Structure formats: C-alpha cells, structure tokens
Coordinates of N, CA and C in Angstrom, one line a residue:
X1 N 202.1 184.5 117.6 CA 201.7 183.1 117.1 C 200.4 182.9 118.2
X2 N 199.4 182.5 117.6 CA 198.3 182.2 118.4 C 198.4 180.5 118.5
X3 N 198.5 180.2 119.9 CA 198.8 179.2 121.0 C 197.1 178.4 120.8
X4 N 196.2 179.3 121.5 CA 195.2 178.8 121.7 C 194.1 179.2 120.7
X5 N 193.2 178.1 120.4 CA 192.3 178.7 119.4 C 190.7 178.5 120.1
X6 N 189.9 179.2 120.7 CA 188.8 178.8 121.4 C 187.5 179.2 120.7
X7 N 186.3 178.8 121.3 CA 185.1 178.9 121.0 C 184.3 179.8 121.8
X8 N 183.7 180.5 121.5 CA 182.8 181.5 122.8 C 181.5 180.9 122.0
X9 N 180.4 181.0 123.3 CA 179.0 180.5 123.0 C 178.2 181.1 123.1
X10 N 177.7 181.8 122.0 CA 176.7 182.9 122.3 C 175.2 182.6 122.2
X11 N 174.9 181.4 121.7 CA 173.8 180.9 121.9 C 172.8 180.6 123.2
X12 N 171.6 181.2 122.7 CA 170.6 181.5 124.2 C 169.4 180.3 123.8
X13 N 169.4 180.1 122.6 CA 168.1 178.8 122.2 C 168.7 177.7 121.6
X14 N 168.0 176.6 121.6 CA 168.5 175.7 120.8 C 168.9 175.8 119.1
X15 N 169.7 175.4 119.0 CA 170.1 175.9 117.3 C 169.5 174.6 116.5
X16 N 168.8 175.2 115.4 CA 168.1 174.3 114.6 C 168.8 173.2 114.1
X17 N 170.4 173.2 113.7 CA 171.2 172.4 112.9 C 171.2 170.9 114.2
X18 N 170.7 169.8 113.7 CA 170.6 168.7 114.6 C 171.8 168.3 115.0
X19 N 172.6 167.8 114.1 CA 173.8 167.2 114.2 C 175.1 168.1 115.1
X20 N 174.7 169.1 114.8 CA 175.7 170.1 116.0 C 175.3 169.9 117.3
X21 N 173.6 170.1 117.3 CA 173.1 170.2 118.4 C 173.3 168.9 119.6
X22 N 173.4 167.6 118.6 CA 173.9 166.5 119.2 C 175.5 166.5 119.7
X23 N 176.0 167.0 118.8 CA 177.5 167.1 119.3 C 177.6 167.8 120.6
X24 N 177.1 168.8 120.7 CA 177.1 169.5 121.6 C 176.6 168.8 122.9
X25 N 175.5 168.3 122.6 CA 174.7 167.4 124.0 C 175.7 166.4 124.2
X26 N 176.3 165.7 123.2 CA 176.9 164.4 123.9 C 178.2 165.2 124.6
X27 N 178.9 166.1 124.2 CA 179.7 166.9 125.0 C 179.0 167.2 126.3
X28 N 178.4 167.9 126.8 CA 177.8 168.2 128.0 C 177.2 167.2 128.5
X29 N 176.5 165.9 128.1 CA 176.3 164.7 128.8 C 177.2 164.2 129.5
X30 N 178.7 164.1 128.6 CA 179.6 163.6 129.5 C 179.9 164.2 130.8
X31 N 180.1 165.9 130.7 CA 180.8 166.4 131.9 C 179.6 166.5 132.7
X32 N 178.2 166.8 132.4 CA 177.0 166.4 133.6 C 177.2 165.0 134.2
X33 N 177.7 163.8 133.8 CA 177.7 162.6 134.0 C 179.0 162.0 134.8
X34 N 180.1 163.1 134.8 CA 181.3 162.9 135.2 C 182.3 161.8 134.3
X35 N 181.5 161.6 133.0 CA 182.4 160.7 132.3 C 183.8 161.4 131.7
X36 N 184.3 160.9 132.5 CA 186.0 162.2 131.9 C 186.5 161.3 130.7
X37 N 186.7 160.3 130.9 CA 187.4 159.7 129.5 C 186.6 159.9 128.3
X38 N 185.3 159.7 128.5 CA 184.4 160.0 127.1 C 184.7 161.4 126.9
X39 N 184.6 162.3 127.8 CA 184.9 163.8 127.8 C 186.1 164.3 126.9
X40 N 187.4 163.4 127.7 CA 188.7 163.9 126.6 C 188.9 163.6 125.4
X41 N 187.8 162.5 125.1 CA 188.1 161.5 123.8 C 187.2 162.4 122.8
X42 N 186.2 163.2 123.0 CA 185.1 164.4 122.3 C 186.3 165.9 122.1
X43 N 187.1 165.9 123.3 CA 187.9 167.4 123.1 C 188.9 166.6 122.3
X44 N 189.6 165.6 122.1 CA 190.6 165.3 121.6 C 190.1 165.5 119.5
X45 N 188.7 165.6 119.7 CA 188.0 165.7 118.3 C 187.6 167.5 118.0
X46 N 187.2 167.8 118.9 CA 186.8 169.3 118.9 C 187.5 169.9 120.2
X47 N 189.0 170.1 120.4 CA 189.5 170.8 121.1 C 189.0 172.5 121.4
X48 N 188.4 173.1 120.7 CA 188.1 174.3 120.8 C 186.7 174.6 121.8
X49 N 186.0 173.6 121.7 CA 184.6 173.4 122.3 C 184.6 173.1 123.8
X50 N 185.8 173.4 124.6 CA 186.0 173.0 125.5 C 185.4 173.8 127.2
X51 N 185.1 175.4 126.1 CA 184.5 176.0 127.2 C 182.9 176.0 126.9
X52 N 182.4 175.4 126.1 CA 180.9 175.2 125.5 C 180.1 174.5 126.4
X53 N 179.0 175.4 127.2 CA 177.9 175.0 128.1 C 177.1 174.1 126.9
X54 N 175.9 173.4 127.5 CA 174.8 172.9 126.8 C 174.2 174.2 125.9
X55 N 173.9 174.0 124.8 CA 173.0 174.9 124.2 C 171.7 175.2 124.5
X56 N 171.4 176.5 125.0 CA 170.0 177.1 125.4 C 169.9 176.6 126.6
X57 N 170.7 175.9 127.5 CA 170.6 175.8 128.8 C 170.7 176.9 129.5
X58 N 170.1 177.6 130.5 CA 170.3 178.8 131.4 C 171.5 178.7 132.3
X59 N 171.7 177.6 132.7 CA 172.8 177.5 134.0 C 174.1 177.9 133.2
X60 N 174.4 177.3 132.1 CA 175.8 177.7 131.7 C 177.1 177.2 132.3
X61 N 176.7 176.0 132.6 CA 177.7 175.2 132.9 C 178.6 174.6 132.1
X62 N 179.8 174.7 131.8 CA 181.0 174.3 131.0 C 181.4 173.1 131.6
X63 N 182.3 172.7 130.8 CA 182.9 171.3 131.4 C 183.6 171.8 132.6
X64 N 184.3 172.5 132.9 CA 184.9 172.8 134.4 C 184.2 173.4 135.4
X65 N 183.1 173.9 135.1 CA 182.1 174.1 136.0 C 181.8 172.9 136.5
X66 N 181.3 171.8 135.7 CA 180.7 170.6 135.9 C 181.9 169.5 136.6
X67 N 183.1 169.6 136.5 CA 184.1 169.0 137.2 C 184.3 169.6 138.6
X68 N 183.8 171.1 138.8 CA 183.9 171.7 140.0 C 183.0 171.1 141.0
X69 N 181.6 170.9 140.3 CA 180.7 170.5 140.8 C 180.9 169.3 141.7
X70 N 181.4 168.4 140.5 CA 181.2 166.8 140.7 C 182.7 166.8 141.9
X71 N 183.4 167.5 142.0 CA 184.7 167.4 143.0 C 185.5 166.4 142.4
X72 N 186.0 166.7 141.0 CA 186.7 165.4 140.3 C 188.1 165.5 140.9
X73 N 188.9 164.6 140.6 CA 190.3 164.4 141.1 C 191.0 165.8 140.5
X74 N 192.0 165.8 141.3 CA 192.9 167.2 140.6 C 193.3 166.9 139.4
X75 N 193.9 165.8 139.3 CA 194.3 165.2 137.6 C 193.2 165.5 136.5
X76 N 192.2 165.4 136.9 CA 191.0 165.5 135.8 C 191.2 167.2 135.6
X77 N 190.6 167.8 136.8 CA 190.7 169.3 136.4 C 192.1 169.9 135.7
X78 N 193.0 169.5 136.3 CA 194.3 170.0 136.0 C 194.5 169.8 134.2
X79 N 193.9 168.6 133.9 CA 194.1 168.3 132.0 C 193.0 168.8 131.6
X80 N 191.9 169.7 132.2 CA 191.0 170.3 131.2 C 191.5 171.9 131.2
X81 N 192.2 172.3 132.4 CA 193.1 173.4 132.2 C 194.1 173.2 131.2
X82 N 194.6 172.0 131.0 CA 195.8 172.1 130.1 C 195.2 172.0 128.7
X83 N 193.7 171.7 128.6 CA 192.9 171.8 127.4 C 192.6 173.0 127.1
X84 N 192.8 174.1 128.0 CA 192.1 175.3 128.0 C 191.2 176.0 128.2
X85 N 190.5 175.1 129.5 CA 189.2 175.6 130.2 C 189.6 176.8 130.6
X86 N 188.6 177.9 130.7 CA 188.7 178.8 131.4 C 188.3 179.3 132.7
X87 N 189.1 179.6 133.8 CA 188.9 179.3 135.1 C 188.4 180.8 135.4
X88 N 188.3 181.7 134.4 CA 187.6 183.1 134.8 C 186.2 182.8 134.0
X89 N 185.3 181.6 133.8 CA 184.0 181.8 132.7 C 183.1 182.0 133.9
X90 N 182.1 182.4 133.6 CA 181.2 182.6 134.5 C 179.8 181.7 133.7
X91 N 179.2 181.2 135.3 CA 177.9 180.7 134.9 C 176.7 181.8 134.4
X92 N 175.7 181.5 133.9 CA 174.5 182.7 134.0 C 174.4 183.5 135.1
X93 N 174.6 183.0 136.5 CA 174.2 183.6 137.7 C 175.5 184.0 138.2
X94 N 176.9 184.1 137.3 CA 177.7 184.6 138.0 C 179.1 183.5 138.3
X95 N 178.8 182.1 138.5 CA 179.8 181.5 139.2 C 180.9 180.9 138.5
X96 N 182.1 181.3 138.9 CA 183.1 180.4 138.3 C 183.6 179.3 138.9
X97 N 184.2 178.2 138.4 CA 184.3 177.0 138.6 C 184.9 176.9 140.0
X98 N 185.7 178.1 140.6 CA 186.2 178.1 141.8 C 185.1 178.2 142.8
X99 N 183.9 178.8 142.6 CA 183.1 179.4 143.3 C 182.1 178.1 143.4
X100 N 182.0 177.4 142.1 CA 181.3 176.1 142.5 C 182.0 175.2 143.2
X101 N 183.2 174.9 143.0 CA 183.8 173.9 144.0 C 183.9 174.7 145.5
X102 N 183.9 175.5 145.8 CA 183.7 176.0 147.0 C 182.4 175.9 148.0
X103 N 181.4 176.1 147.1 CA 179.9 176.0 147.4 C 179.5 174.8 148.0
X104 N 180.3 173.4 146.8 CA 180.0 172.3 147.1 C 181.0 171.4 148.1
X105 N 182.3 172.4 148.8 CA 182.7 171.9 149.7 C 184.0 171.2 149.3
X106 N 184.5 171.1 148.0 CA 185.8 170.6 147.5 C 187.1 171.1 147.6
X107 N 187.3 171.6 148.7 CA 188.7 172.4 149.1 C 189.8 172.0 148.4
X108 N 189.8 170.6 147.8 CA 190.9 170.3 147.4 C 191.3 170.8 145.7
X109 N 190.3 171.5 145.2 CA 190.1 172.0 144.0 C 190.4 173.5 144.3
X110 N 190.5 173.9 145.0 CA 190.4 175.6 144.8 C 191.5 176.1 144.7
X111 N 192.6 175.9 144.9 CA 193.9 176.7 144.4 C 194.1 176.6 142.8
X112 N 193.7 175.1 142.6 CA 194.0 175.2 141.2 C 193.0 175.5 140.2
X113 N 191.8 175.9 140.9 CA 190.7 176.4 140.1 C 190.6 178.0 140.4
X114 N 191.8 178.7 141.0 CA 191.5 180.2 141.0 C 192.3 180.8 140.0
X115 N 191.6 181.9 139.3 CA 192.1 182.4 138.1 C 193.5 182.7 138.1
X116 N 194.3 182.8 137.0 CA 195.4 183.4 137.2 C 195.7 184.2 136.1
X117 N 196.1 185.2 135.9 CA 196.5 186.4 134.8 C 197.8 186.5 134.3
X118 N 197.7 185.7 132.9 CA 198.7 185.6 132.3 C 199.2 186.8 131.5
X119 N 198.4 187.6 131.0 CA 198.2 188.7 130.2 C 197.3 189.4 130.6
X120 N 197.5 190.8 130.8 CA 196.5 191.5 132.0 C 195.9 192.5 130.2
X121 N 194.7 192.7 130.7 CA 194.0 193.5 129.6 C 194.2 194.7 129.5
X122 N 194.7 195.7 128.7 CA 194.7 197.0 128.8 C 193.6 197.8 129.4
X123 N 194.3 198.8 130.3 CA 193.5 199.2 131.6 C 192.9 200.9 130.8
X124 N 191.6 200.9 131.5 CA 190.9 200.1 132.5 C 190.1 198.9 131.6
X125 N 190.1 197.6 132.0 CA 189.7 196.4 131.4 C 188.1 196.6 131.1
X126 N 187.2 197.4 132.1 CA 185.9 197.2 131.8 C 185.6 197.9 131.0
X127 N 186.5 199.3 130.5 CA 186.1 200.2 129.2 C 186.3 199.5 128.3
X128 N 187.4 198.9 128.2 CA 188.1 198.0 126.8 C 186.5 197.2 126.7
X129 N 186.5 196.3 127.6 CA 185.2 195.1 127.4 C 183.5 196.3 126.8
X130 N 183.7 197.5 127.5 CA 182.6 197.9 127.0 C 182.5 198.5 125.8
X131 N 183.8 198.8 125.1 CA 183.8 199.4 123.7 C 183.7 198.5 122.6
X132 N 184.4 196.7 123.1 CA 184.1 195.8 122.2 C 182.8 195.5 122.1
X133 N 181.7 195.6 123.3 CA 180.7 195.1 122.8 C 179.8 196.2 122.4
X134 N 180.1 197.2 122.5 CA 179.5 198.6 121.8 C 179.5 198.4 120.4
X135 N 181.2 198.1 119.9 CA 181.2 197.4 118.4 C 180.6 196.4 117.8
X136 N 180.2 195.9 118.6 CA 179.6 194.5 118.1 C 178.4 194.7 118.0
X137 N 177.4 195.6 119.3 CA 176.2 195.9 118.6 C 176.0 196.5 117.5
X138 N 177.1 197.5 117.3 CA 176.9 198.6 116.0 C 177.1 197.9 114.9
X139 N 178.0 196.9 114.7 CA 178.3 196.3 113.6 C 177.4 194.8 113.3
X140 N 176.7 194.6 114.2 CA 176.1 193.4 114.3 C 174.5 193.7 114.7
X141 N 174.2 194.9 114.8 CA 172.7 195.0 115.3 C 171.8 194.4 115.0
X142 N 171.4 194.6 113.5 CA 170.3 193.7 113.2 C 169.9 192.3 113.6
X143 N 171.5 191.6 113.4 CA 171.2 190.2 113.6 C 171.1 190.0 115.5
X144 N 171.7 190.8 116.3 CA 171.3 191.0 117.6 C 169.9 191.4 117.8
X145 N 169.5 192.1 117.0 CA 167.9 192.3 117.3 C 167.0 191.1 117.1
X146 N 167.7 190.5 116.0 CA 166.5 189.5 115.5 C 167.0 187.9 116.6
X147 N 168.1 187.5 116.7 CA 168.3 186.6 117.8 C 169.6 187.2 118.7
X148 N 169.0 186.6 120.0 CA 169.3 187.2 121.1 C 171.1 186.2 121.0
X149 N 172.2 187.0 121.6 CA 173.3 186.9 121.6 C 173.9 187.0 122.8
X150 N 174.7 186.0 123.7 CA 175.2 186.3 124.7 C 176.8 187.0 124.4
X151 N 176.9 188.2 124.9 CA 178.1 189.2 124.6 C 179.5 188.2 125.5
X152 N 180.4 188.0 124.7 CA 181.5 187.6 125.1 C 182.3 188.5 126.3
X153 N 182.7 188.0 127.4 CA 183.7 188.8 128.3 C 184.9 188.5 127.8
X154 N 185.8 189.4 128.2 CA 187.2 189.7 127.7 C 188.0 188.8 128.7
X155 N 188.0 188.5 129.8 CA 188.6 187.9 131.0 C 189.3 186.7 130.6
X156 N 188.4 185.9 129.9 CA 189.3 184.4 129.1 C 190.9 184.6 128.7
X157 N 190.7 185.9 127.8 CA 191.8 186.2 127.0 C 193.5 186.6 128.1
X158 N 192.6 186.9 129.5 CA 194.3 187.1 130.6 C 194.8 185.8 130.7
X159 N 193.9 184.7 130.2 CA 194.5 183.3 130.9 C 195.4 182.6 130.4
X160 N 195.8 183.0 128.8 CA 197.2 182.5 128.2 C 197.7 183.8 127.6
X161 N 199.0 183.5 127.5 CA 200.1 184.5 126.7 C 199.7 184.6 125.1
X162 N 198.7 183.8 124.5 CA 198.5 184.1 123.3 C 197.0 183.3 122.8
X163 N 195.9 183.8 122.7 CA 194.5 183.3 122.3 C 193.8 184.1 121.7
X164 N 193.0 183.2 120.9 CA 192.5 183.8 119.6 C 190.8 183.0 120.0
X165 N 189.8 183.9 119.8 CA 188.4 183.4 120.3 C 187.5 183.7 119.3
X166 N 186.6 182.8 118.9 CA 185.6 183.0 117.7 C 184.3 182.8 118.1
X167 N 183.3 183.5 117.7 CA 181.7 183.1 118.1 C 181.1 183.4 116.8
X168 N 180.2 182.4 116.5 CA 179.0 182.3 115.5 C 178.2 183.6 115.8
X169 N 177.8 184.5 114.6 CA 176.8 185.3 115.2 C 175.6 184.8 113.9
X170 N 174.7 184.5 114.5 CA 173.3 184.1 113.5 C 172.6 185.2 112.9
X171 N 172.8 185.0 111.5 CA 171.9 185.8 110.6 C 172.9 186.4 110.0
X172 N 174.4 186.6 110.5 CA 175.6 187.2 109.5 C 176.3 185.7 108.8
X173 N 175.8 184.6 108.7 CA 176.6 184.1 107.8 C 178.1 183.8 108.4
X174 N 178.4 183.8 109.3 CA 179.8 184.2 109.8 C 180.1 184.3 111.4
X175 N 181.0 185.1 111.6 CA 180.8 185.5 113.0 C 181.9 186.6 113.4
X176 N 182.5 186.6 114.7 CA 183.8 187.4 114.9 C 184.8 186.5 116.0
X177 N 185.9 186.7 115.4 CA 187.3 186.7 115.9 C 187.6 187.9 116.6
X178 N 188.4 187.5 118.0 CA 189.1 188.7 118.4 C 190.1 187.8 119.3
X179 N 191.3 188.7 119.4 CA 192.5 188.5 120.3 C 193.0 189.7 121.0
X180 N 194.0 189.7 121.8 CA 194.6 190.6 122.6 C 196.0 190.9 121.7
X181 N 196.7 192.2 121.5 CA 197.8 192.7 120.9 C 198.4 193.1 121.8
X182 N 199.1 193.9 121.2 CA 200.2 194.8 122.6 C 199.4 195.7 123.6
X183 N 198.7 196.8 122.6 CA 198.2 197.4 123.5 C 196.4 197.5 123.3
X184 N 195.9 196.6 122.2 CA 194.8 196.6 122.1 C 193.9 195.5 121.8
X185 N 192.5 195.5 121.7 CA 192.1 194.4 121.1 C 191.9 194.3 119.7
X186 N 192.2 193.1 118.8 CA 192.0 193.0 117.6 C 190.9 192.3 117.4
X187 N 189.8 192.8 116.6 CA 188.2 191.9 116.3 C 188.3 192.0 115.0
X188 N 187.7 190.7 114.2 CA 187.5 190.6 113.1 C 186.3 190.1 112.9
X189 N 185.5 190.7 111.6 CA 184.2 190.3 111.5 C 184.3 189.8 110.0
X190 N 183.9 188.4 109.8 CA 183.7 187.8 108.7 C 182.5 187.1 108.4
X191 N 182.4 186.7 107.5 CA 181.2 186.5 106.9 C 181.3 185.7 105.3
X192 N 180.7 184.5 105.4 CA 180.5 183.7 103.8 C 180.3 184.5 102.6
X193 N 179.6 185.6 103.0 CA 179.0 186.5 101.8 C 179.9 187.9 101.4
X194 N 180.9 188.1 102.4 CA 182.3 188.5 102.4 C 182.8 188.4 101.0
X195 N 183.0 189.4 99.9 CA 183.8 189.1 98.8 C 185.3 189.5 98.8
X196 N 185.5 190.2 100.4 CA 186.7 190.2 100.4 C 187.2 189.5 102.0
X197 N 188.2 189.9 103.1 CA 188.7 189.2 103.8 C 187.7 189.8 105.0
X198 N 186.3 190.7 104.8 CA 185.5 191.2 106.0 C 186.5 192.6 106.9
X199 N 185.8 192.7 108.0 CA 186.4 194.0 108.4 C 187.5 193.7 109.5
X200 N 188.4 194.8 109.7 CA 189.1 194.5 111.0 C 188.9 195.7 111.5
X201 N 189.2 195.6 113.1 CA 189.5 196.9 114.3 C 190.4 196.7 115.0
X202 N 190.9 197.7 115.4 CA 191.7 197.9 116.8 C 190.5 198.5 117.7
X203 N 190.8 198.1 118.8 CA 189.7 198.6 120.1 C 190.8 198.5 121.5
X204 N 190.1 199.7 121.8 CA 191.3 200.3 122.8 C 190.1 200.7 123.8
X205 N 190.3 200.9 125.5 CA 189.4 201.5 126.1 C 189.1 202.6 125.7
X206 N 189.5 203.6 125.0 CA 188.9 205.0 124.8 C 188.1 204.9 123.4
X207 N 188.4 203.7 122.3 CA 187.5 204.0 121.2 C 187.7 202.8 120.2
X208 N 187.4 202.8 119.2 CA 187.8 201.7 118.3 C 188.0 202.4 117.0
X209 N 188.8 201.7 116.2 CA 189.2 202.2 114.8 C 189.1 201.0 113.5
X210 N 188.7 201.4 112.4 CA 188.7 200.3 111.4 C 190.1 200.2 110.7
X211 N 190.8 199.3 110.8 CA 192.2 199.0 110.0 C 192.0 198.2 108.7
X212 N 193.2 198.3 108.0 CA 193.4 197.4 106.6 C 193.5 195.7 107.0
X213 N 193.2 194.8 106.3 CA 193.3 193.5 106.7 C 194.9 193.3 107.2
X214 N 195.2 192.7 108.3 CA 196.7 192.4 108.8 C 197.3 191.3 108.0
X215 N 196.3 190.6 107.0 CA 197.1 189.0 106.7 C 198.1 189.5 106.1
X216 N 199.5 188.5 106.3 CA 200.6 188.4 105.5 C 200.5 187.3 104.3
X217 N 200.8 187.9 103.2 CA 200.7 186.4 102.2 C 201.8 185.5 102.7
X218 N 201.7 184.2 102.2 CA 202.7 183.4 102.6 C 204.2 183.4 102.1
X219 N 205.1 182.8 103.0 CA 206.1 183.4 102.1 C 206.3 182.4 100.8
X220 N 207.3 182.9 99.8 CA 207.4 181.9 98.7 C 208.3 180.7 99.3
X221 N 208.0 179.8 98.3 CA 208.6 178.4 98.4 C 210.1 178.3 98.4
X222 N 210.6 177.6 99.5 CA 212.2 178.0 99.2 C 212.6 177.4 97.8
X223 N 213.9 177.9 97.2 CA 214.4 177.4 96.1 C 215.0 176.3 96.2
X224 N 214.6 175.5 94.8 CA 215.6 174.3 94.9 C 216.9 174.2 95.1
X225 N 217.5 173.4 96.1 CA 218.7 173.5 96.3 C 219.6 172.2 95.3
X226 N 220.7 172.9 94.9 CA 221.3 171.5 94.1 C 222.2 170.7 95.1
X227 N 221.9 169.3 94.8 CA 222.6 168.4 95.2 C 223.8 167.9 95.4
X228 N 224.3 168.1 96.5 CA 225.6 167.8 96.8 C 226.5 166.8 96.4
X229 N 227.3 167.0 95.5 CA 228.1 165.6 94.6 C 228.7 164.5 95.7

C-alpha cells in the first residue's frame, strides 16, 4: 500500500502555465517569509507539493530548507516532516536541511533534521540510481534534449516505508512515477497520448527490464445480502 504520494520538481525554467506558476510561487513565498500557518493551509490543498522549491530558481530551497534557514520552532519543522518533507533532499549546491540549520547555528533542529533511513535502497544504491537515470534518458531522451530536467535522486524513497513519487516530463504529455518494491525499483512511464497504460519497468543495480502492467482489476462489488427477518 502506498501511503505517501509525492512530487519531484524537474523544472529548471519558469513554467509557461501562469496559474500553476502562481500557485507554486505562493507556496514558496510563504516558506520564504516564514508564514507557517499560510504554508500549512496551502499544503492541506496540495499535500504532495511539500518538497517543491520555487520554479526555475537555482537555489532549490524547498519549505524544509526554508524552515531550517529561519530556525523555525521545533513543532513547525516536525509538522513539515509529518507532511512528508524530505530530510535527504538537497539544494542545488548540495545542502540538506540539516546542513542549512547547522550553518545558521540553529542547533535545536539538528537532531530532528538528521535523515533517518526507514527503507534502504537495494545495494549498491549508487548503481541503482545510475540505472534509473540511464533508463530515464533512454526512454525520454528527446524530451530531455529539448527541455532540461533535473533527474530525481532516490534517497527520498528511504524516508518512508511506502512512498510513490511522480514528476512531469515536458514534451511527453505525462511523466514518470516510481517507487521501491521488494528488491527493485518500479518505474512507470505514462502519457495522455498512450492508448494503453504506458510502459512499466523493474530496475535493479545491475539492469532494467520491461514488464507487463501490474495493475490489478478492482474486486467485484459484494453480493447483496438478504435482510435478516
């Protein structure tokens, strides 16, 4: 069962869709300004966006990085983590939220912000990520050539027992969804142009392989029960 459904931000330029850009900017403005009540109100509407930085801004500060920079109160940071904020997420220059807090001298947050591995990646993890990125480049190569995309790290998947992450691929009219399974990474390429359910892959540190759709049809409705006299 997937408990956490999150978004990865692959955008490097300001997205042309004005209403979406405005929604994302509003979320980022609240985190930048330490408007935590407003931020949590936005996250109630869009919970999967908790790890998204401002579109096209090279710092890559997500809300948890902003909370670390401000030295937010312990309950605020704890609540962000409970919403699914990734402690392993790095800014464009490689800083995690714990690194930002340490640099700012906010020692009250260091223990809370230290990443905790709940579900390890198949070993060696660096090779799994390499295979994953190779598959992305091969499967969506023309889209990546036309529009620069930030390739997603796999470390956030280690922070929850069951997490699924999706990111939009521009030019594909869809995107990629991925999650950890028993001994591999499951990857689903999907597009509004697909006549079927898209393409599905198993990825291991050694290789990847295309598989049939794992979708299971919904169970039939229960038979009507005769009323007890």
